[in-house]
Amino acid sequence: MSSAKSLLIRHARIILPNGELMIGDVLTRDRQIVAVAPEISPTTPTKEIDAQGLTLLPGVIDPQVHFREPGLEHKEDLFTASCACAKGGVTSFLEMPNTRPLTTTQFAIEDKLKRASEKSLVNYGFFIGATTDNLADLLSAKPTPGIKIFMGSMHGQLLIDQEAALEAIFAQGTRLIAVHAEDQARINQRRQEFADIHDPAVHSQIQDNQAALLATQLALKLSQKYQRRLHILHMSTAEEADLLRQHKPSWVTAEVTPQHLLMNTDAYEKIGTLAQMNPPLRSPHDNQVLWQALRDGVIDFIATDHAPHTLEEKAQPYPNSPSGMPGVETSLALMLTAAMQSKCTVAQVVHWMSKAVAVAYGIPHKGAIAPGYDADLVLVDLNTYRPVLREELLTKCGWSPFEGWNLTGWAVTTIVGGEIVYDKGQLNTSVRGQALTFV
């Protein structure tokens, strides 16, 4: 007799891989989906969920987060961040290298993988960061989704703002390169111009649209020269979207954050430095152009750039206030609320937050509800609206730029590897995710 763990989800509104909706059942066993059908004959599952009235989606894969461990655990750590992921319907994440020490070696990746195996409730992968002198590691380190290059908005070893140094990385190897595309020289120049202004709204003028465009143009030029797989992180401007609409090779992808779709520079007046991030919030016109580029496939998927800081850190006057905001708990509800407002469809949200990410990063068996896929799933309620409340957040930083926003599509139940990790407000902190593989 089999001792396999199984889970039967009944009567769900299932978003199928082709985007169609089916009312039916899903059976999982030993971390995988084994059946999807209008009705699955009774078996002997260890657990059964009646999902009447709920919508079943593939778990979200968040491909850009900063979870702060090791070295900055006062802001966040892998346990608290993964709890926030579970509550937000995020079942896998790709984490960035600007921790302390930096993730620039095979040893550092292995250290993070060990930490995550002990602490993370959801699945995980870790980028390796490029410096001017770690090319050997960039070529050989594994497992990793790719190489992260900070072209701007960074200091120290991870800042690579000279074309010759960038070209040396693009010229060797085939591994995906993901760029934070802001032109550091322009940022430095404009910091001097606006040095005496302490209104955080000036952040969007210092790191302006042109700073983003210049860096994206350079990354695109190098990618085309070497036909190197390129991903443009957190695209924020209409100019970049228009550039890609005209000149996007088949091997280039791009992402956008919910905040660059749904917030703009008006937010500084309302929430001050809590609206400060890199690249900065832009104009309502940028919002509109980014939305259209996303719907048209010019932008490929969604990431949060979850980058928490404490409220005490954020309370410092600009420019001493750090850039970044949390996002994993709210991203899915924000995008599903946008779908309910007819800005997109639920099937598009699934594509942008699950399947397209899995395809772009070569993550097998993720991002769809079909037999043979991993049982990473989220049941959401599209009929109930609830506000974002600070006291309910699980991120260690304890705040959200979307506080007070009334959202639908909140996760009711989150399933990682066939195990319920979050259900109706309760976490199962005994669940552990697995290291992602990349092919």
Short mmCIF file of C-alpha atoms in Angstrom, two decimals:
data_model
loop_
_atom_site.label_atom_id
_atom_site.label_comp_id
_atom_site.label_asym_id
_atom_site.label_seq_id
_atom_site.Cartn_x
_atom_site.Cartn_y
_atom_site.Cartn_z
CA MET A 1 0.00 0.00 0.00
CA SER A 2 1.38 3.39 -1.00
CA SER A 3 2.44 5.81 1.74
CA ALA A 4 2.50 8.72 -0.72
CA LYS A 5 1.11 11.99 0.60
CA SER A 6 -1.86 13.10 -1.46
CA LEU A 7 -4.17 16.08 -1.51
CA LEU A 8 -7.53 16.42 -3.29
CA ILE A 9 -8.83 19.91 -4.10
CA ARG A 10 -12.52 19.74 -5.01
CA HIS A 11 -14.94 22.07 -6.81
CA ALA A 12 -12.36 24.76 -7.65
CA ARG A 13 -12.49 27.27 -10.46
CA ILE A 14 -9.28 26.08 -12.14
CA ILE A 15 -7.28 28.27 -14.51
CA LEU A 16 -6.01 25.75 -17.07
CA PRO A 17 -2.71 26.10 -19.00
CA ASN A 18 -4.57 27.43 -22.07
CA GLY A 19 -6.13 30.17 -19.93
CA GLU A 20 -9.59 28.64 -19.91
CA LEU A 21 -11.62 28.18 -16.74
CA MET A 22 -12.85 24.77 -15.58
CA ILE A 23 -14.82 23.89 -12.48
CA GLY A 24 -13.30 20.73 -11.17
CA ASP A 25 -10.86 18.81 -9.02
CA VAL A 26 -7.08 18.53 -8.72
CA LEU A 27 -5.29 15.58 -7.15
CA THR A 28 -1.68 15.85 -6.00
CA ARG A 29 0.67 13.15 -4.77
CA ASP A 30 4.29 13.35 -3.60
CA ARG A 31 4.82 17.00 -4.60
CA GLN A 32 3.26 16.62 -8.07
CA ILE A 33 -0.11 17.15 -9.72
CA VAL A 34 -1.34 13.73 -10.86
CA ALA A 35 -4.85 14.51 -12.14
CA VAL A 36 -7.00 17.46 -13.21
CA ALA A 37 -10.60 16.70 -14.14
CA PRO A 38 -14.18 17.95 -13.76
CA GLU A 39 -14.57 15.26 -11.12
CA ILE A 40 -11.99 12.92 -9.66
CA SER A 41 -13.32 9.65 -8.28
CA PRO A 42 -12.88 9.27 -4.54
CA THR A 43 -9.47 8.02 -3.52
CA THR A 44 -8.00 8.02 -0.05
CA PRO A 45 -6.25 11.41 0.11
CA THR A 46 -4.56 12.35 3.33
CA LYS A 47 -6.22 15.74 3.00
CA GLU A 48 -9.21 17.12 1.12
CA ILE A 49 -10.06 20.77 0.46
CA ASP A 50 -13.51 21.94 -0.57
CA ALA A 51 -12.68 24.90 -2.81
CA GLN A 52 -16.26 25.82 -3.71
CA GLY A 53 -16.33 29.47 -4.84
CA LEU A 54 -12.53 29.79 -4.89
CA THR A 55 -10.19 30.08 -7.89
CA LEU A 56 -7.16 27.78 -8.18
CA LEU A 57 -4.01 29.26 -9.72
CA PRO A 58 -0.44 28.04 -10.11
CA GLY A 59 1.70 29.37 -7.28
CA VAL A 60 3.38 32.70 -7.99
CA ILE A 61 7.08 32.66 -8.88
CA ASP A 62 8.55 35.99 -7.78
CA PRO A 63 11.73 36.42 -9.84
CA GLN A 64 13.22 39.39 -8.03
CA VAL A 65 13.38 39.72 -4.26
CA HIS A 66 15.87 40.97 -1.66
CA PHE A 67 15.41 38.86 1.48
CA ARG A 68 18.38 40.40 3.34
CA GLU A 69 19.98 37.21 4.70
CA PRO A 70 22.83 36.99 5.51
CA GLY A 71 23.97 40.22 7.07
CA LEU A 72 20.87 42.43 7.12
CA GLU A 73 18.44 40.25 9.07
CA HIS A 74 17.09 43.19 11.05
CA LYS A 75 15.15 44.11 7.89
CA GLU A 76 14.06 40.60 6.84
CA ASP A 77 15.32 37.02 6.84
CA LEU A 78 14.60 33.89 4.84
CA PHE A 79 12.06 32.60 7.37
CA THR A 80 10.04 35.81 7.74
CA ALA A 81 10.20 36.52 4.02
CA SER A 82 9.04 33.02 3.13
CA CYS A 83 6.15 33.37 5.59
CA ALA A 84 5.17 36.57 3.77
CA CYS A 85 5.48 34.70 0.46
CA ALA A 86 3.16 31.94 1.66
CA LYS A 87 0.56 34.48 2.78
CA GLY A 88 0.79 36.20 -0.60
CA GLY A 89 0.47 33.06 -2.72
CA VAL A 90 4.15 33.15 -3.73
CA THR A 91 5.45 29.57 -3.80
CA SER A 92 8.92 30.22 -5.31
CA PHE A 93 11.35 33.13 -5.35
CA LEU A 94 14.63 34.19 -6.98
CA GLU A 95 16.75 36.25 -4.60
CA MET A 96 19.31 38.92 -5.36
CA PRO A 97 23.02 39.02 -4.38
CA ASN A 98 23.33 42.29 -2.42
CA THR A 99 23.50 40.65 1.00
CA ARG A 100 26.45 40.77 3.41
CA PRO A 101 28.65 39.08 2.37
CA LEU A 102 27.77 39.54 -1.27
CA THR A 103 26.61 36.50 -3.24
CA THR A 104 29.51 36.53 -5.70
CA THR A 105 31.02 33.06 -5.25
CA GLN A 106 30.03 29.40 -5.32
CA PHE A 107 30.57 29.29 -1.57
CA ALA A 108 28.11 32.16 -1.00
CA ILE A 109 25.44 30.47 -3.13
CA GLU A 110 25.90 27.23 -1.21
CA ASP A 111 25.61 29.11 2.08
CA LYS A 112 22.29 30.66 1.01
CA LEU A 113 20.99 27.31 -0.23
CA LYS A 114 21.78 25.74 3.15
CA ARG A 115 20.10 28.59 5.03
CA ALA A 116 17.00 28.36 2.82
CA SER A 117 16.77 24.58 3.19
CA GLU A 118 16.55 25.09 6.95
CA LYS A 119 14.30 28.15 7.00
CA SER A 120 12.25 28.72 3.82
CA LEU A 121 8.61 27.65 3.67
CA VAL A 122 8.64 28.09 -0.14
CA ASN A 123 10.96 27.18 -3.05
CA TYR A 124 14.08 29.23 -3.67
CA GLY A 125 16.88 30.16 -6.04
CA PHE A 126 19.74 32.65 -5.76
CA PHE A 127 21.37 34.94 -8.32
CA ILE A 128 25.12 35.39 -8.43
CA GLY A 129 26.27 39.01 -8.46
CA ALA A 130 28.79 40.32 -10.98
CA THR A 131 31.87 42.22 -9.91
CA THR A 132 34.80 43.31 -12.05
CA ASP A 133 36.90 40.36 -10.89
CA ASN A 134 34.70 37.27 -10.42
CA LEU A 135 34.29 36.15 -14.02
CA ALA A 136 35.33 32.58 -13.22
CA ASP A 137 32.52 32.29 -10.67
CA LEU A 138 30.03 33.87 -13.07
CA LEU A 139 30.84 31.14 -15.58
CA SER A 140 30.80 28.17 -13.22
CA ALA A 141 28.66 28.82 -10.12
CA LYS A 142 25.53 26.68 -9.79
CA PRO A 143 22.67 26.32 -9.32
CA THR A 144 21.69 29.88 -10.18
CA PRO A 145 19.06 31.48 -12.40
CA GLY A 146 21.60 33.94 -13.74
CA ILE A 147 24.05 36.78 -13.26
CA LYS A 148 22.85 40.00 -11.68
CA ILE A 149 24.53 43.22 -12.83
CA PHE A 150 23.91 46.54 -11.09
CA MET A 151 24.63 49.16 -13.77
CA GLY A 152 23.58 51.88 -11.31
CA SER A 153 21.90 52.59 -7.94
CA MET A 154 24.62 50.65 -6.19
CA HIS A 155 28.00 51.22 -4.60
CA GLY A 156 30.95 49.00 -3.83
CA GLN A 157 31.92 45.85 -5.69
CA LEU A 158 28.51 45.20 -7.24
CA LEU A 159 28.44 48.48 -9.18
CA ILE A 160 29.56 47.89 -12.77
CA ASP A 161 29.06 51.16 -14.62
CA GLN A 162 31.86 51.12 -17.19
CA GLU A 163 31.10 49.75 -20.66
CA ALA A 164 34.41 47.85 -20.92
CA ALA A 165 33.74 45.97 -17.68
CA LEU A 166 30.18 45.22 -18.76
CA GLU A 167 31.34 43.98 -22.15
CA ALA A 168 33.81 41.58 -20.55
CA ILE A 169 30.89 39.85 -18.83
CA PHE A 170 28.58 39.84 -21.87
CA ALA A 171 31.37 38.46 -24.06
CA GLN A 172 31.96 35.23 -22.13
CA GLY A 173 29.56 32.41 -21.38
CA THR A 174 25.90 31.84 -22.15
CA ARG A 175 24.26 32.29 -18.73
CA LEU A 176 21.35 34.72 -18.47
CA ILE A 177 22.33 38.25 -17.46
CA ALA A 178 19.76 40.28 -15.50
CA VAL A 179 20.44 44.01 -15.31
CA HIS A 180 19.40 46.78 -12.97
CA ALA A 181 19.45 49.37 -15.74
CA GLU A 182 20.18 52.89 -14.48
CA ASP A 183 23.04 55.05 -15.72
CA GLN A 184 25.24 55.84 -12.72
CA ALA A 185 27.05 58.78 -14.34
CA ARG A 186 23.76 60.56 -14.98
CA ILE A 187 22.55 59.79 -11.46
CA ASN A 188 25.78 61.23 -9.99
CA GLN A 189 25.46 64.38 -12.07
CA ARG A 190 21.84 64.95 -11.11
CA ARG A 191 22.51 64.27 -7.44
CA GLN A 192 24.78 67.29 -7.50
CA GLU A 193 22.14 69.39 -9.27
CA PHE A 194 19.48 68.53 -6.66
CA ALA A 195 21.78 68.22 -3.65
CA ASP A 196 19.98 70.73 -1.43
CA ILE A 197 16.46 69.30 -1.86
CA HIS A 198 15.16 66.95 0.84
CA ASP A 199 11.69 66.30 -0.58
CA PRO A 200 11.70 62.57 -1.45
CA ALA A 201 9.79 63.39 -4.66
CA VAL A 202 13.09 64.65 -6.10
CA HIS A 203 14.23 61.02 -6.18
CA SER A 204 12.25 60.53 -9.41
CA GLN A 205 13.99 63.55 -10.94
CA ILE A 206 17.50 62.51 -9.91
CA GLN A 207 17.10 58.93 -11.19
CA ASP A 208 15.01 60.09 -14.12
CA ASN A 209 13.63 58.34 -17.20
CA GLN A 210 16.75 59.19 -19.16
CA ALA A 211 18.99 57.45 -16.61
CA ALA A 212 16.97 54.28 -17.09
CA LEU A 213 16.85 54.56 -20.87
CA LEU A 214 20.61 55.11 -21.27
CA ALA A 215 21.43 51.96 -19.29
CA THR A 216 18.83 49.83 -21.05
CA GLN A 217 20.14 51.00 -24.43
CA LEU A 218 23.68 49.96 -23.45
CA ALA A 219 22.59 46.55 -22.12
CA LEU A 220 20.57 45.94 -25.28
CA LYS A 221 23.54 46.93 -27.46
CA LEU A 222 25.86 44.48 -25.70
CA SER A 223 23.22 41.74 -25.75
CA GLN A 224 22.75 42.16 -29.50
CA LYS A 225 26.50 42.24 -30.14
CA TYR A 226 27.03 38.88 -28.41
CA GLN A 227 23.49 37.47 -28.82
CA ARG A 228 23.61 37.09 -25.04
CA ARG A 229 20.50 36.16 -23.08
CA LEU A 230 19.42 39.37 -21.33
CA HIS A 231 16.70 40.15 -18.84
CA ILE A 232 15.82 43.73 -17.92
CA LEU A 233 14.74 43.96 -14.31
CA HIS A 234 11.92 46.23 -13.03
CA MET A 235 11.43 48.27 -16.22
CA SER A 236 9.90 51.58 -15.19
CA THR A 237 9.66 54.01 -18.11
CA ALA A 238 7.64 54.57 -21.25
CA GLU A 239 10.88 55.24 -23.14
CA GLU A 240 12.28 51.79 -22.30
CA ALA A 241 9.01 50.12 -23.27
CA ASP A 242 9.01 51.95 -26.60
CA LEU A 243 12.66 50.97 -27.18
CA LEU A 244 11.86 47.30 -26.64
CA ARG A 245 8.75 47.50 -28.78
CA GLN A 246 11.02 48.51 -31.68
CA HIS A 247 14.21 46.56 -30.87
CA LYS A 248 13.58 43.48 -28.76
CA PRO A 249 15.45 40.37 -29.91
CA SER A 250 13.93 36.97 -29.22
CA TRP A 251 16.50 36.28 -26.47
CA VAL A 252 15.64 39.38 -24.41
CA THR A 253 12.96 39.51 -21.72
CA ALA A 254 11.75 42.24 -19.36
CA GLU A 255 9.70 42.54 -16.20
CA VAL A 256 7.68 45.22 -14.42
CA THR A 257 6.66 45.59 -10.78
CA PRO A 258 3.10 46.14 -9.53
CA GLN A 259 4.22 49.45 -8.05
CA HIS A 260 5.43 50.75 -11.43
CA LEU A 261 2.06 49.78 -12.90
CA LEU A 262 -0.17 51.00 -10.07
CA MET A 263 1.69 53.82 -8.28
CA ASN A 264 3.21 57.04 -9.58
CA THR A 265 4.94 60.16 -8.30
CA ASP A 266 1.72 61.30 -6.56
CA ALA A 267 2.57 58.70 -3.89
CA TYR A 268 5.38 60.82 -2.43
CA GLU A 269 2.85 63.36 -1.16
CA LYS A 270 0.82 60.60 0.51
CA ILE A 271 3.43 58.26 1.97
CA GLY A 272 6.75 60.13 1.67
CA THR A 273 9.87 57.98 1.72
CA LEU A 274 7.80 54.79 1.82
CA ALA A 275 7.34 55.48 -1.91
CA GLN A 276 11.09 55.66 -2.50
CA MET A 277 12.55 52.82 -4.56
CA ASN A 278 15.07 52.16 -7.36
CA PRO A 279 14.25 52.71 -10.14
CA PRO A 280 11.85 55.35 -8.86
CA LEU A 281 8.13 55.69 -9.35
CA ARG A 282 7.26 57.50 -12.57
CA SER A 283 4.38 59.47 -14.10
CA PRO A 284 0.82 58.33 -14.86
CA HIS A 285 1.84 58.31 -18.54
CA ASP A 286 4.59 55.79 -17.75
CA ASN A 287 1.99 53.65 -15.91
CA GLN A 288 -0.22 53.58 -19.01
CA VAL A 289 2.57 52.75 -21.46
CA LEU A 290 3.93 49.99 -19.20
CA TRP A 291 0.47 48.43 -18.90
CA GLN A 292 0.09 48.39 -22.66
CA ALA A 293 3.56 46.91 -23.14
CA LEU A 294 2.73 44.19 -20.63
CA ARG A 295 -0.57 43.33 -22.32
CA ASP A 296 1.16 43.28 -25.72
CA GLY A 297 3.98 40.98 -24.60
CA VAL A 298 6.71 43.62 -24.91
CA ILE A 299 7.15 43.16 -21.15
CA ASP A 300 7.11 39.48 -20.26
CA PHE A 301 6.25 39.12 -16.59
CA ILE A 302 5.81 40.57 -13.09
CA ALA A 303 8.31 40.77 -10.21
CA THR A 304 8.00 42.58 -6.89
CA ASP A 305 11.58 43.72 -6.18
CA HIS A 306 10.64 43.07 -2.53
CA ALA A 307 13.28 45.18 -0.76
CA PRO A 308 12.33 45.83 2.88
CA HIS A 309 13.78 48.43 5.23
CA THR A 310 12.69 49.21 8.77
CA LEU A 311 10.35 52.10 9.45
CA GLU A 312 13.15 53.74 11.44
CA GLU A 313 15.43 53.59 8.41
CA LYS A 314 12.70 54.92 6.14
CA ALA A 315 12.02 57.80 8.59
CA GLN A 316 15.42 59.35 7.87
CA PRO A 317 15.21 62.54 5.77
CA TYR A 318 15.89 62.17 2.04
CA PRO A 319 18.47 61.34 0.67
CA ASN A 320 19.54 59.37 3.77
CA SER A 321 16.37 57.28 3.58
CA PRO A 322 17.01 53.94 1.83
CA SER A 323 15.26 52.93 -1.39
CA GLY A 324 13.05 49.88 -1.49
CA MET A 325 9.68 48.53 -0.41
CA PRO A 326 8.20 45.14 0.47
CA GLY A 327 5.87 43.42 -1.99
CA VAL A 328 5.50 39.63 -1.83
CA GLU A 329 2.37 39.70 0.35
CA THR A 330 0.43 42.06 -1.89
CA SER A 331 1.55 41.41 -5.48
CA LEU A 332 -0.96 38.72 -6.42
CA ALA A 333 -3.91 40.52 -4.82
CA LEU A 334 -2.89 43.78 -6.52
CA MET A 335 -2.76 42.14 -9.95
CA LEU A 336 -5.99 40.20 -9.46
CA THR A 337 -7.70 43.40 -8.33
CA ALA A 338 -6.46 45.01 -11.55
CA ALA A 339 -7.99 42.07 -13.43
CA MET A 340 -11.32 42.67 -11.71
CA GLN A 341 -11.03 46.29 -12.87
CA SER A 342 -10.65 45.02 -16.48
CA LYS A 343 -7.04 46.16 -16.83
CA CYS A 344 -6.18 42.56 -17.72
CA THR A 345 -7.59 39.05 -17.30
CA VAL A 346 -7.02 36.51 -14.55
CA ALA A 347 -5.44 34.21 -17.15
CA GLN A 348 -2.97 36.97 -18.04
CA VAL A 349 -2.07 37.40 -14.37
CA VAL A 350 -1.36 33.65 -14.19
CA HIS A 351 0.85 33.88 -17.26
CA TRP A 352 2.77 36.94 -16.01
CA MET A 353 3.25 35.71 -12.44
CA SER A 354 3.82 31.99 -12.98
CA LYS A 355 4.22 30.41 -16.41
CA ALA A 356 6.21 33.16 -18.17
CA VAL A 357 8.69 33.31 -15.27
CA ALA A 358 9.21 29.54 -15.33
CA VAL A 359 9.81 29.63 -19.10
CA ALA A 360 12.18 32.61 -19.01
CA TYR A 361 14.38 31.12 -16.29
CA GLY A 362 14.14 27.51 -17.42
CA ILE A 363 12.48 26.27 -14.22
CA PRO A 364 11.00 22.87 -15.06
CA HIS A 365 7.56 21.64 -13.96
CA LYS A 366 6.44 25.02 -12.59
CA GLY A 367 3.79 27.54 -13.55
CA ALA A 368 0.81 25.50 -14.72
CA ILE A 369 -1.98 23.28 -13.37
CA ALA A 370 -1.54 20.04 -15.29
CA PRO A 371 -0.44 16.47 -14.56
CA GLY A 372 3.32 16.25 -14.17
CA TYR A 373 3.69 19.81 -12.88
CA ASP A 374 4.76 20.51 -9.32
CA ALA A 375 1.97 20.90 -6.80
CA ASP A 376 2.67 24.57 -6.08
CA LEU A 377 -0.79 26.09 -6.00
CA VAL A 378 -2.82 28.93 -4.53
CA LEU A 379 -6.55 29.18 -3.91
CA VAL A 380 -7.77 32.77 -4.05
CA ASP A 381 -11.04 34.48 -3.24
CA LEU A 382 -12.11 36.82 -6.05
CA ASN A 383 -15.43 37.67 -4.38
CA THR A 384 -14.20 39.35 -1.20
CA TYR A 385 -12.36 42.65 -0.81
CA ARG A 386 -10.14 43.40 2.19
CA PRO A 387 -7.78 46.31 2.88
CA VAL A 388 -4.03 45.99 3.29
CA LEU A 389 -3.52 46.33 7.05
CA ARG A 390 -0.13 46.90 8.63
CA GLU A 391 -0.91 44.73 11.65
CA GLU A 392 -1.63 41.70 9.42
CA LEU A 393 1.64 41.79 7.49
CA LEU A 394 4.17 38.99 8.01
CA THR A 395 7.19 40.72 6.48
CA LYS A 396 9.61 41.60 9.26
CA CYS A 397 9.70 45.28 8.24
CA GLY A 398 6.00 45.53 9.15
CA TRP A 399 4.73 48.00 6.54
CA SER A 400 3.48 48.21 2.96
CA PRO A 401 3.28 51.09 0.47
CA PHE A 402 -0.19 49.77 -0.35
CA GLU A 403 -1.53 50.12 3.19
CA GLY A 404 -5.24 50.90 3.07
CA TRP A 405 -5.70 49.73 -0.53
CA ASN A 406 -8.85 47.59 -0.81
CA LEU A 407 -7.94 44.42 -2.70
CA THR A 408 -9.48 41.16 -3.83
CA GLY A 409 -7.81 37.91 -4.82
CA TRP A 410 -6.14 37.35 -1.47
CA ALA A 411 -4.69 33.89 -0.95
CA VAL A 412 -6.97 31.63 1.08
CA THR A 413 -4.78 28.53 0.85
CA THR A 414 -1.20 28.24 -0.43
CA ILE A 415 0.26 24.83 -1.28
CA VAL A 416 3.99 24.14 -1.72
CA GLY A 417 5.02 20.72 -3.01
CA GLY A 418 1.58 19.32 -2.24
CA GLU A 419 1.65 20.51 1.38
CA ILE A 420 -0.56 23.24 2.79
CA VAL A 421 1.75 26.00 3.99
CA TYR A 422 -0.89 28.71 4.55
CA ASP A 423 -4.61 28.29 5.16
CA LYS A 424 -7.15 30.90 6.19
CA GLY A 425 -4.65 33.04 8.07
CA GLN A 426 -2.68 30.18 9.61
CA LEU A 427 0.87 29.21 8.62
CA ASN A 428 2.25 25.69 8.73
CA THR A 429 5.84 26.55 9.55
CA SER A 430 6.97 22.91 9.39
CA VAL A 431 6.78 22.95 5.57
CA ARG A 432 10.02 23.51 3.68
CA GLY A 433 10.41 24.44 0.05
CA GLN A 434 13.05 23.04 -2.27
CA ALA A 435 15.93 24.51 -4.24
CA LEU A 436 14.83 25.40 -7.76
CA THR A 437 16.62 23.90 -10.74
CA PHE A 438 17.36 25.76 -13.97
CA VAL A 439 17.72 24.12 -17.36
#
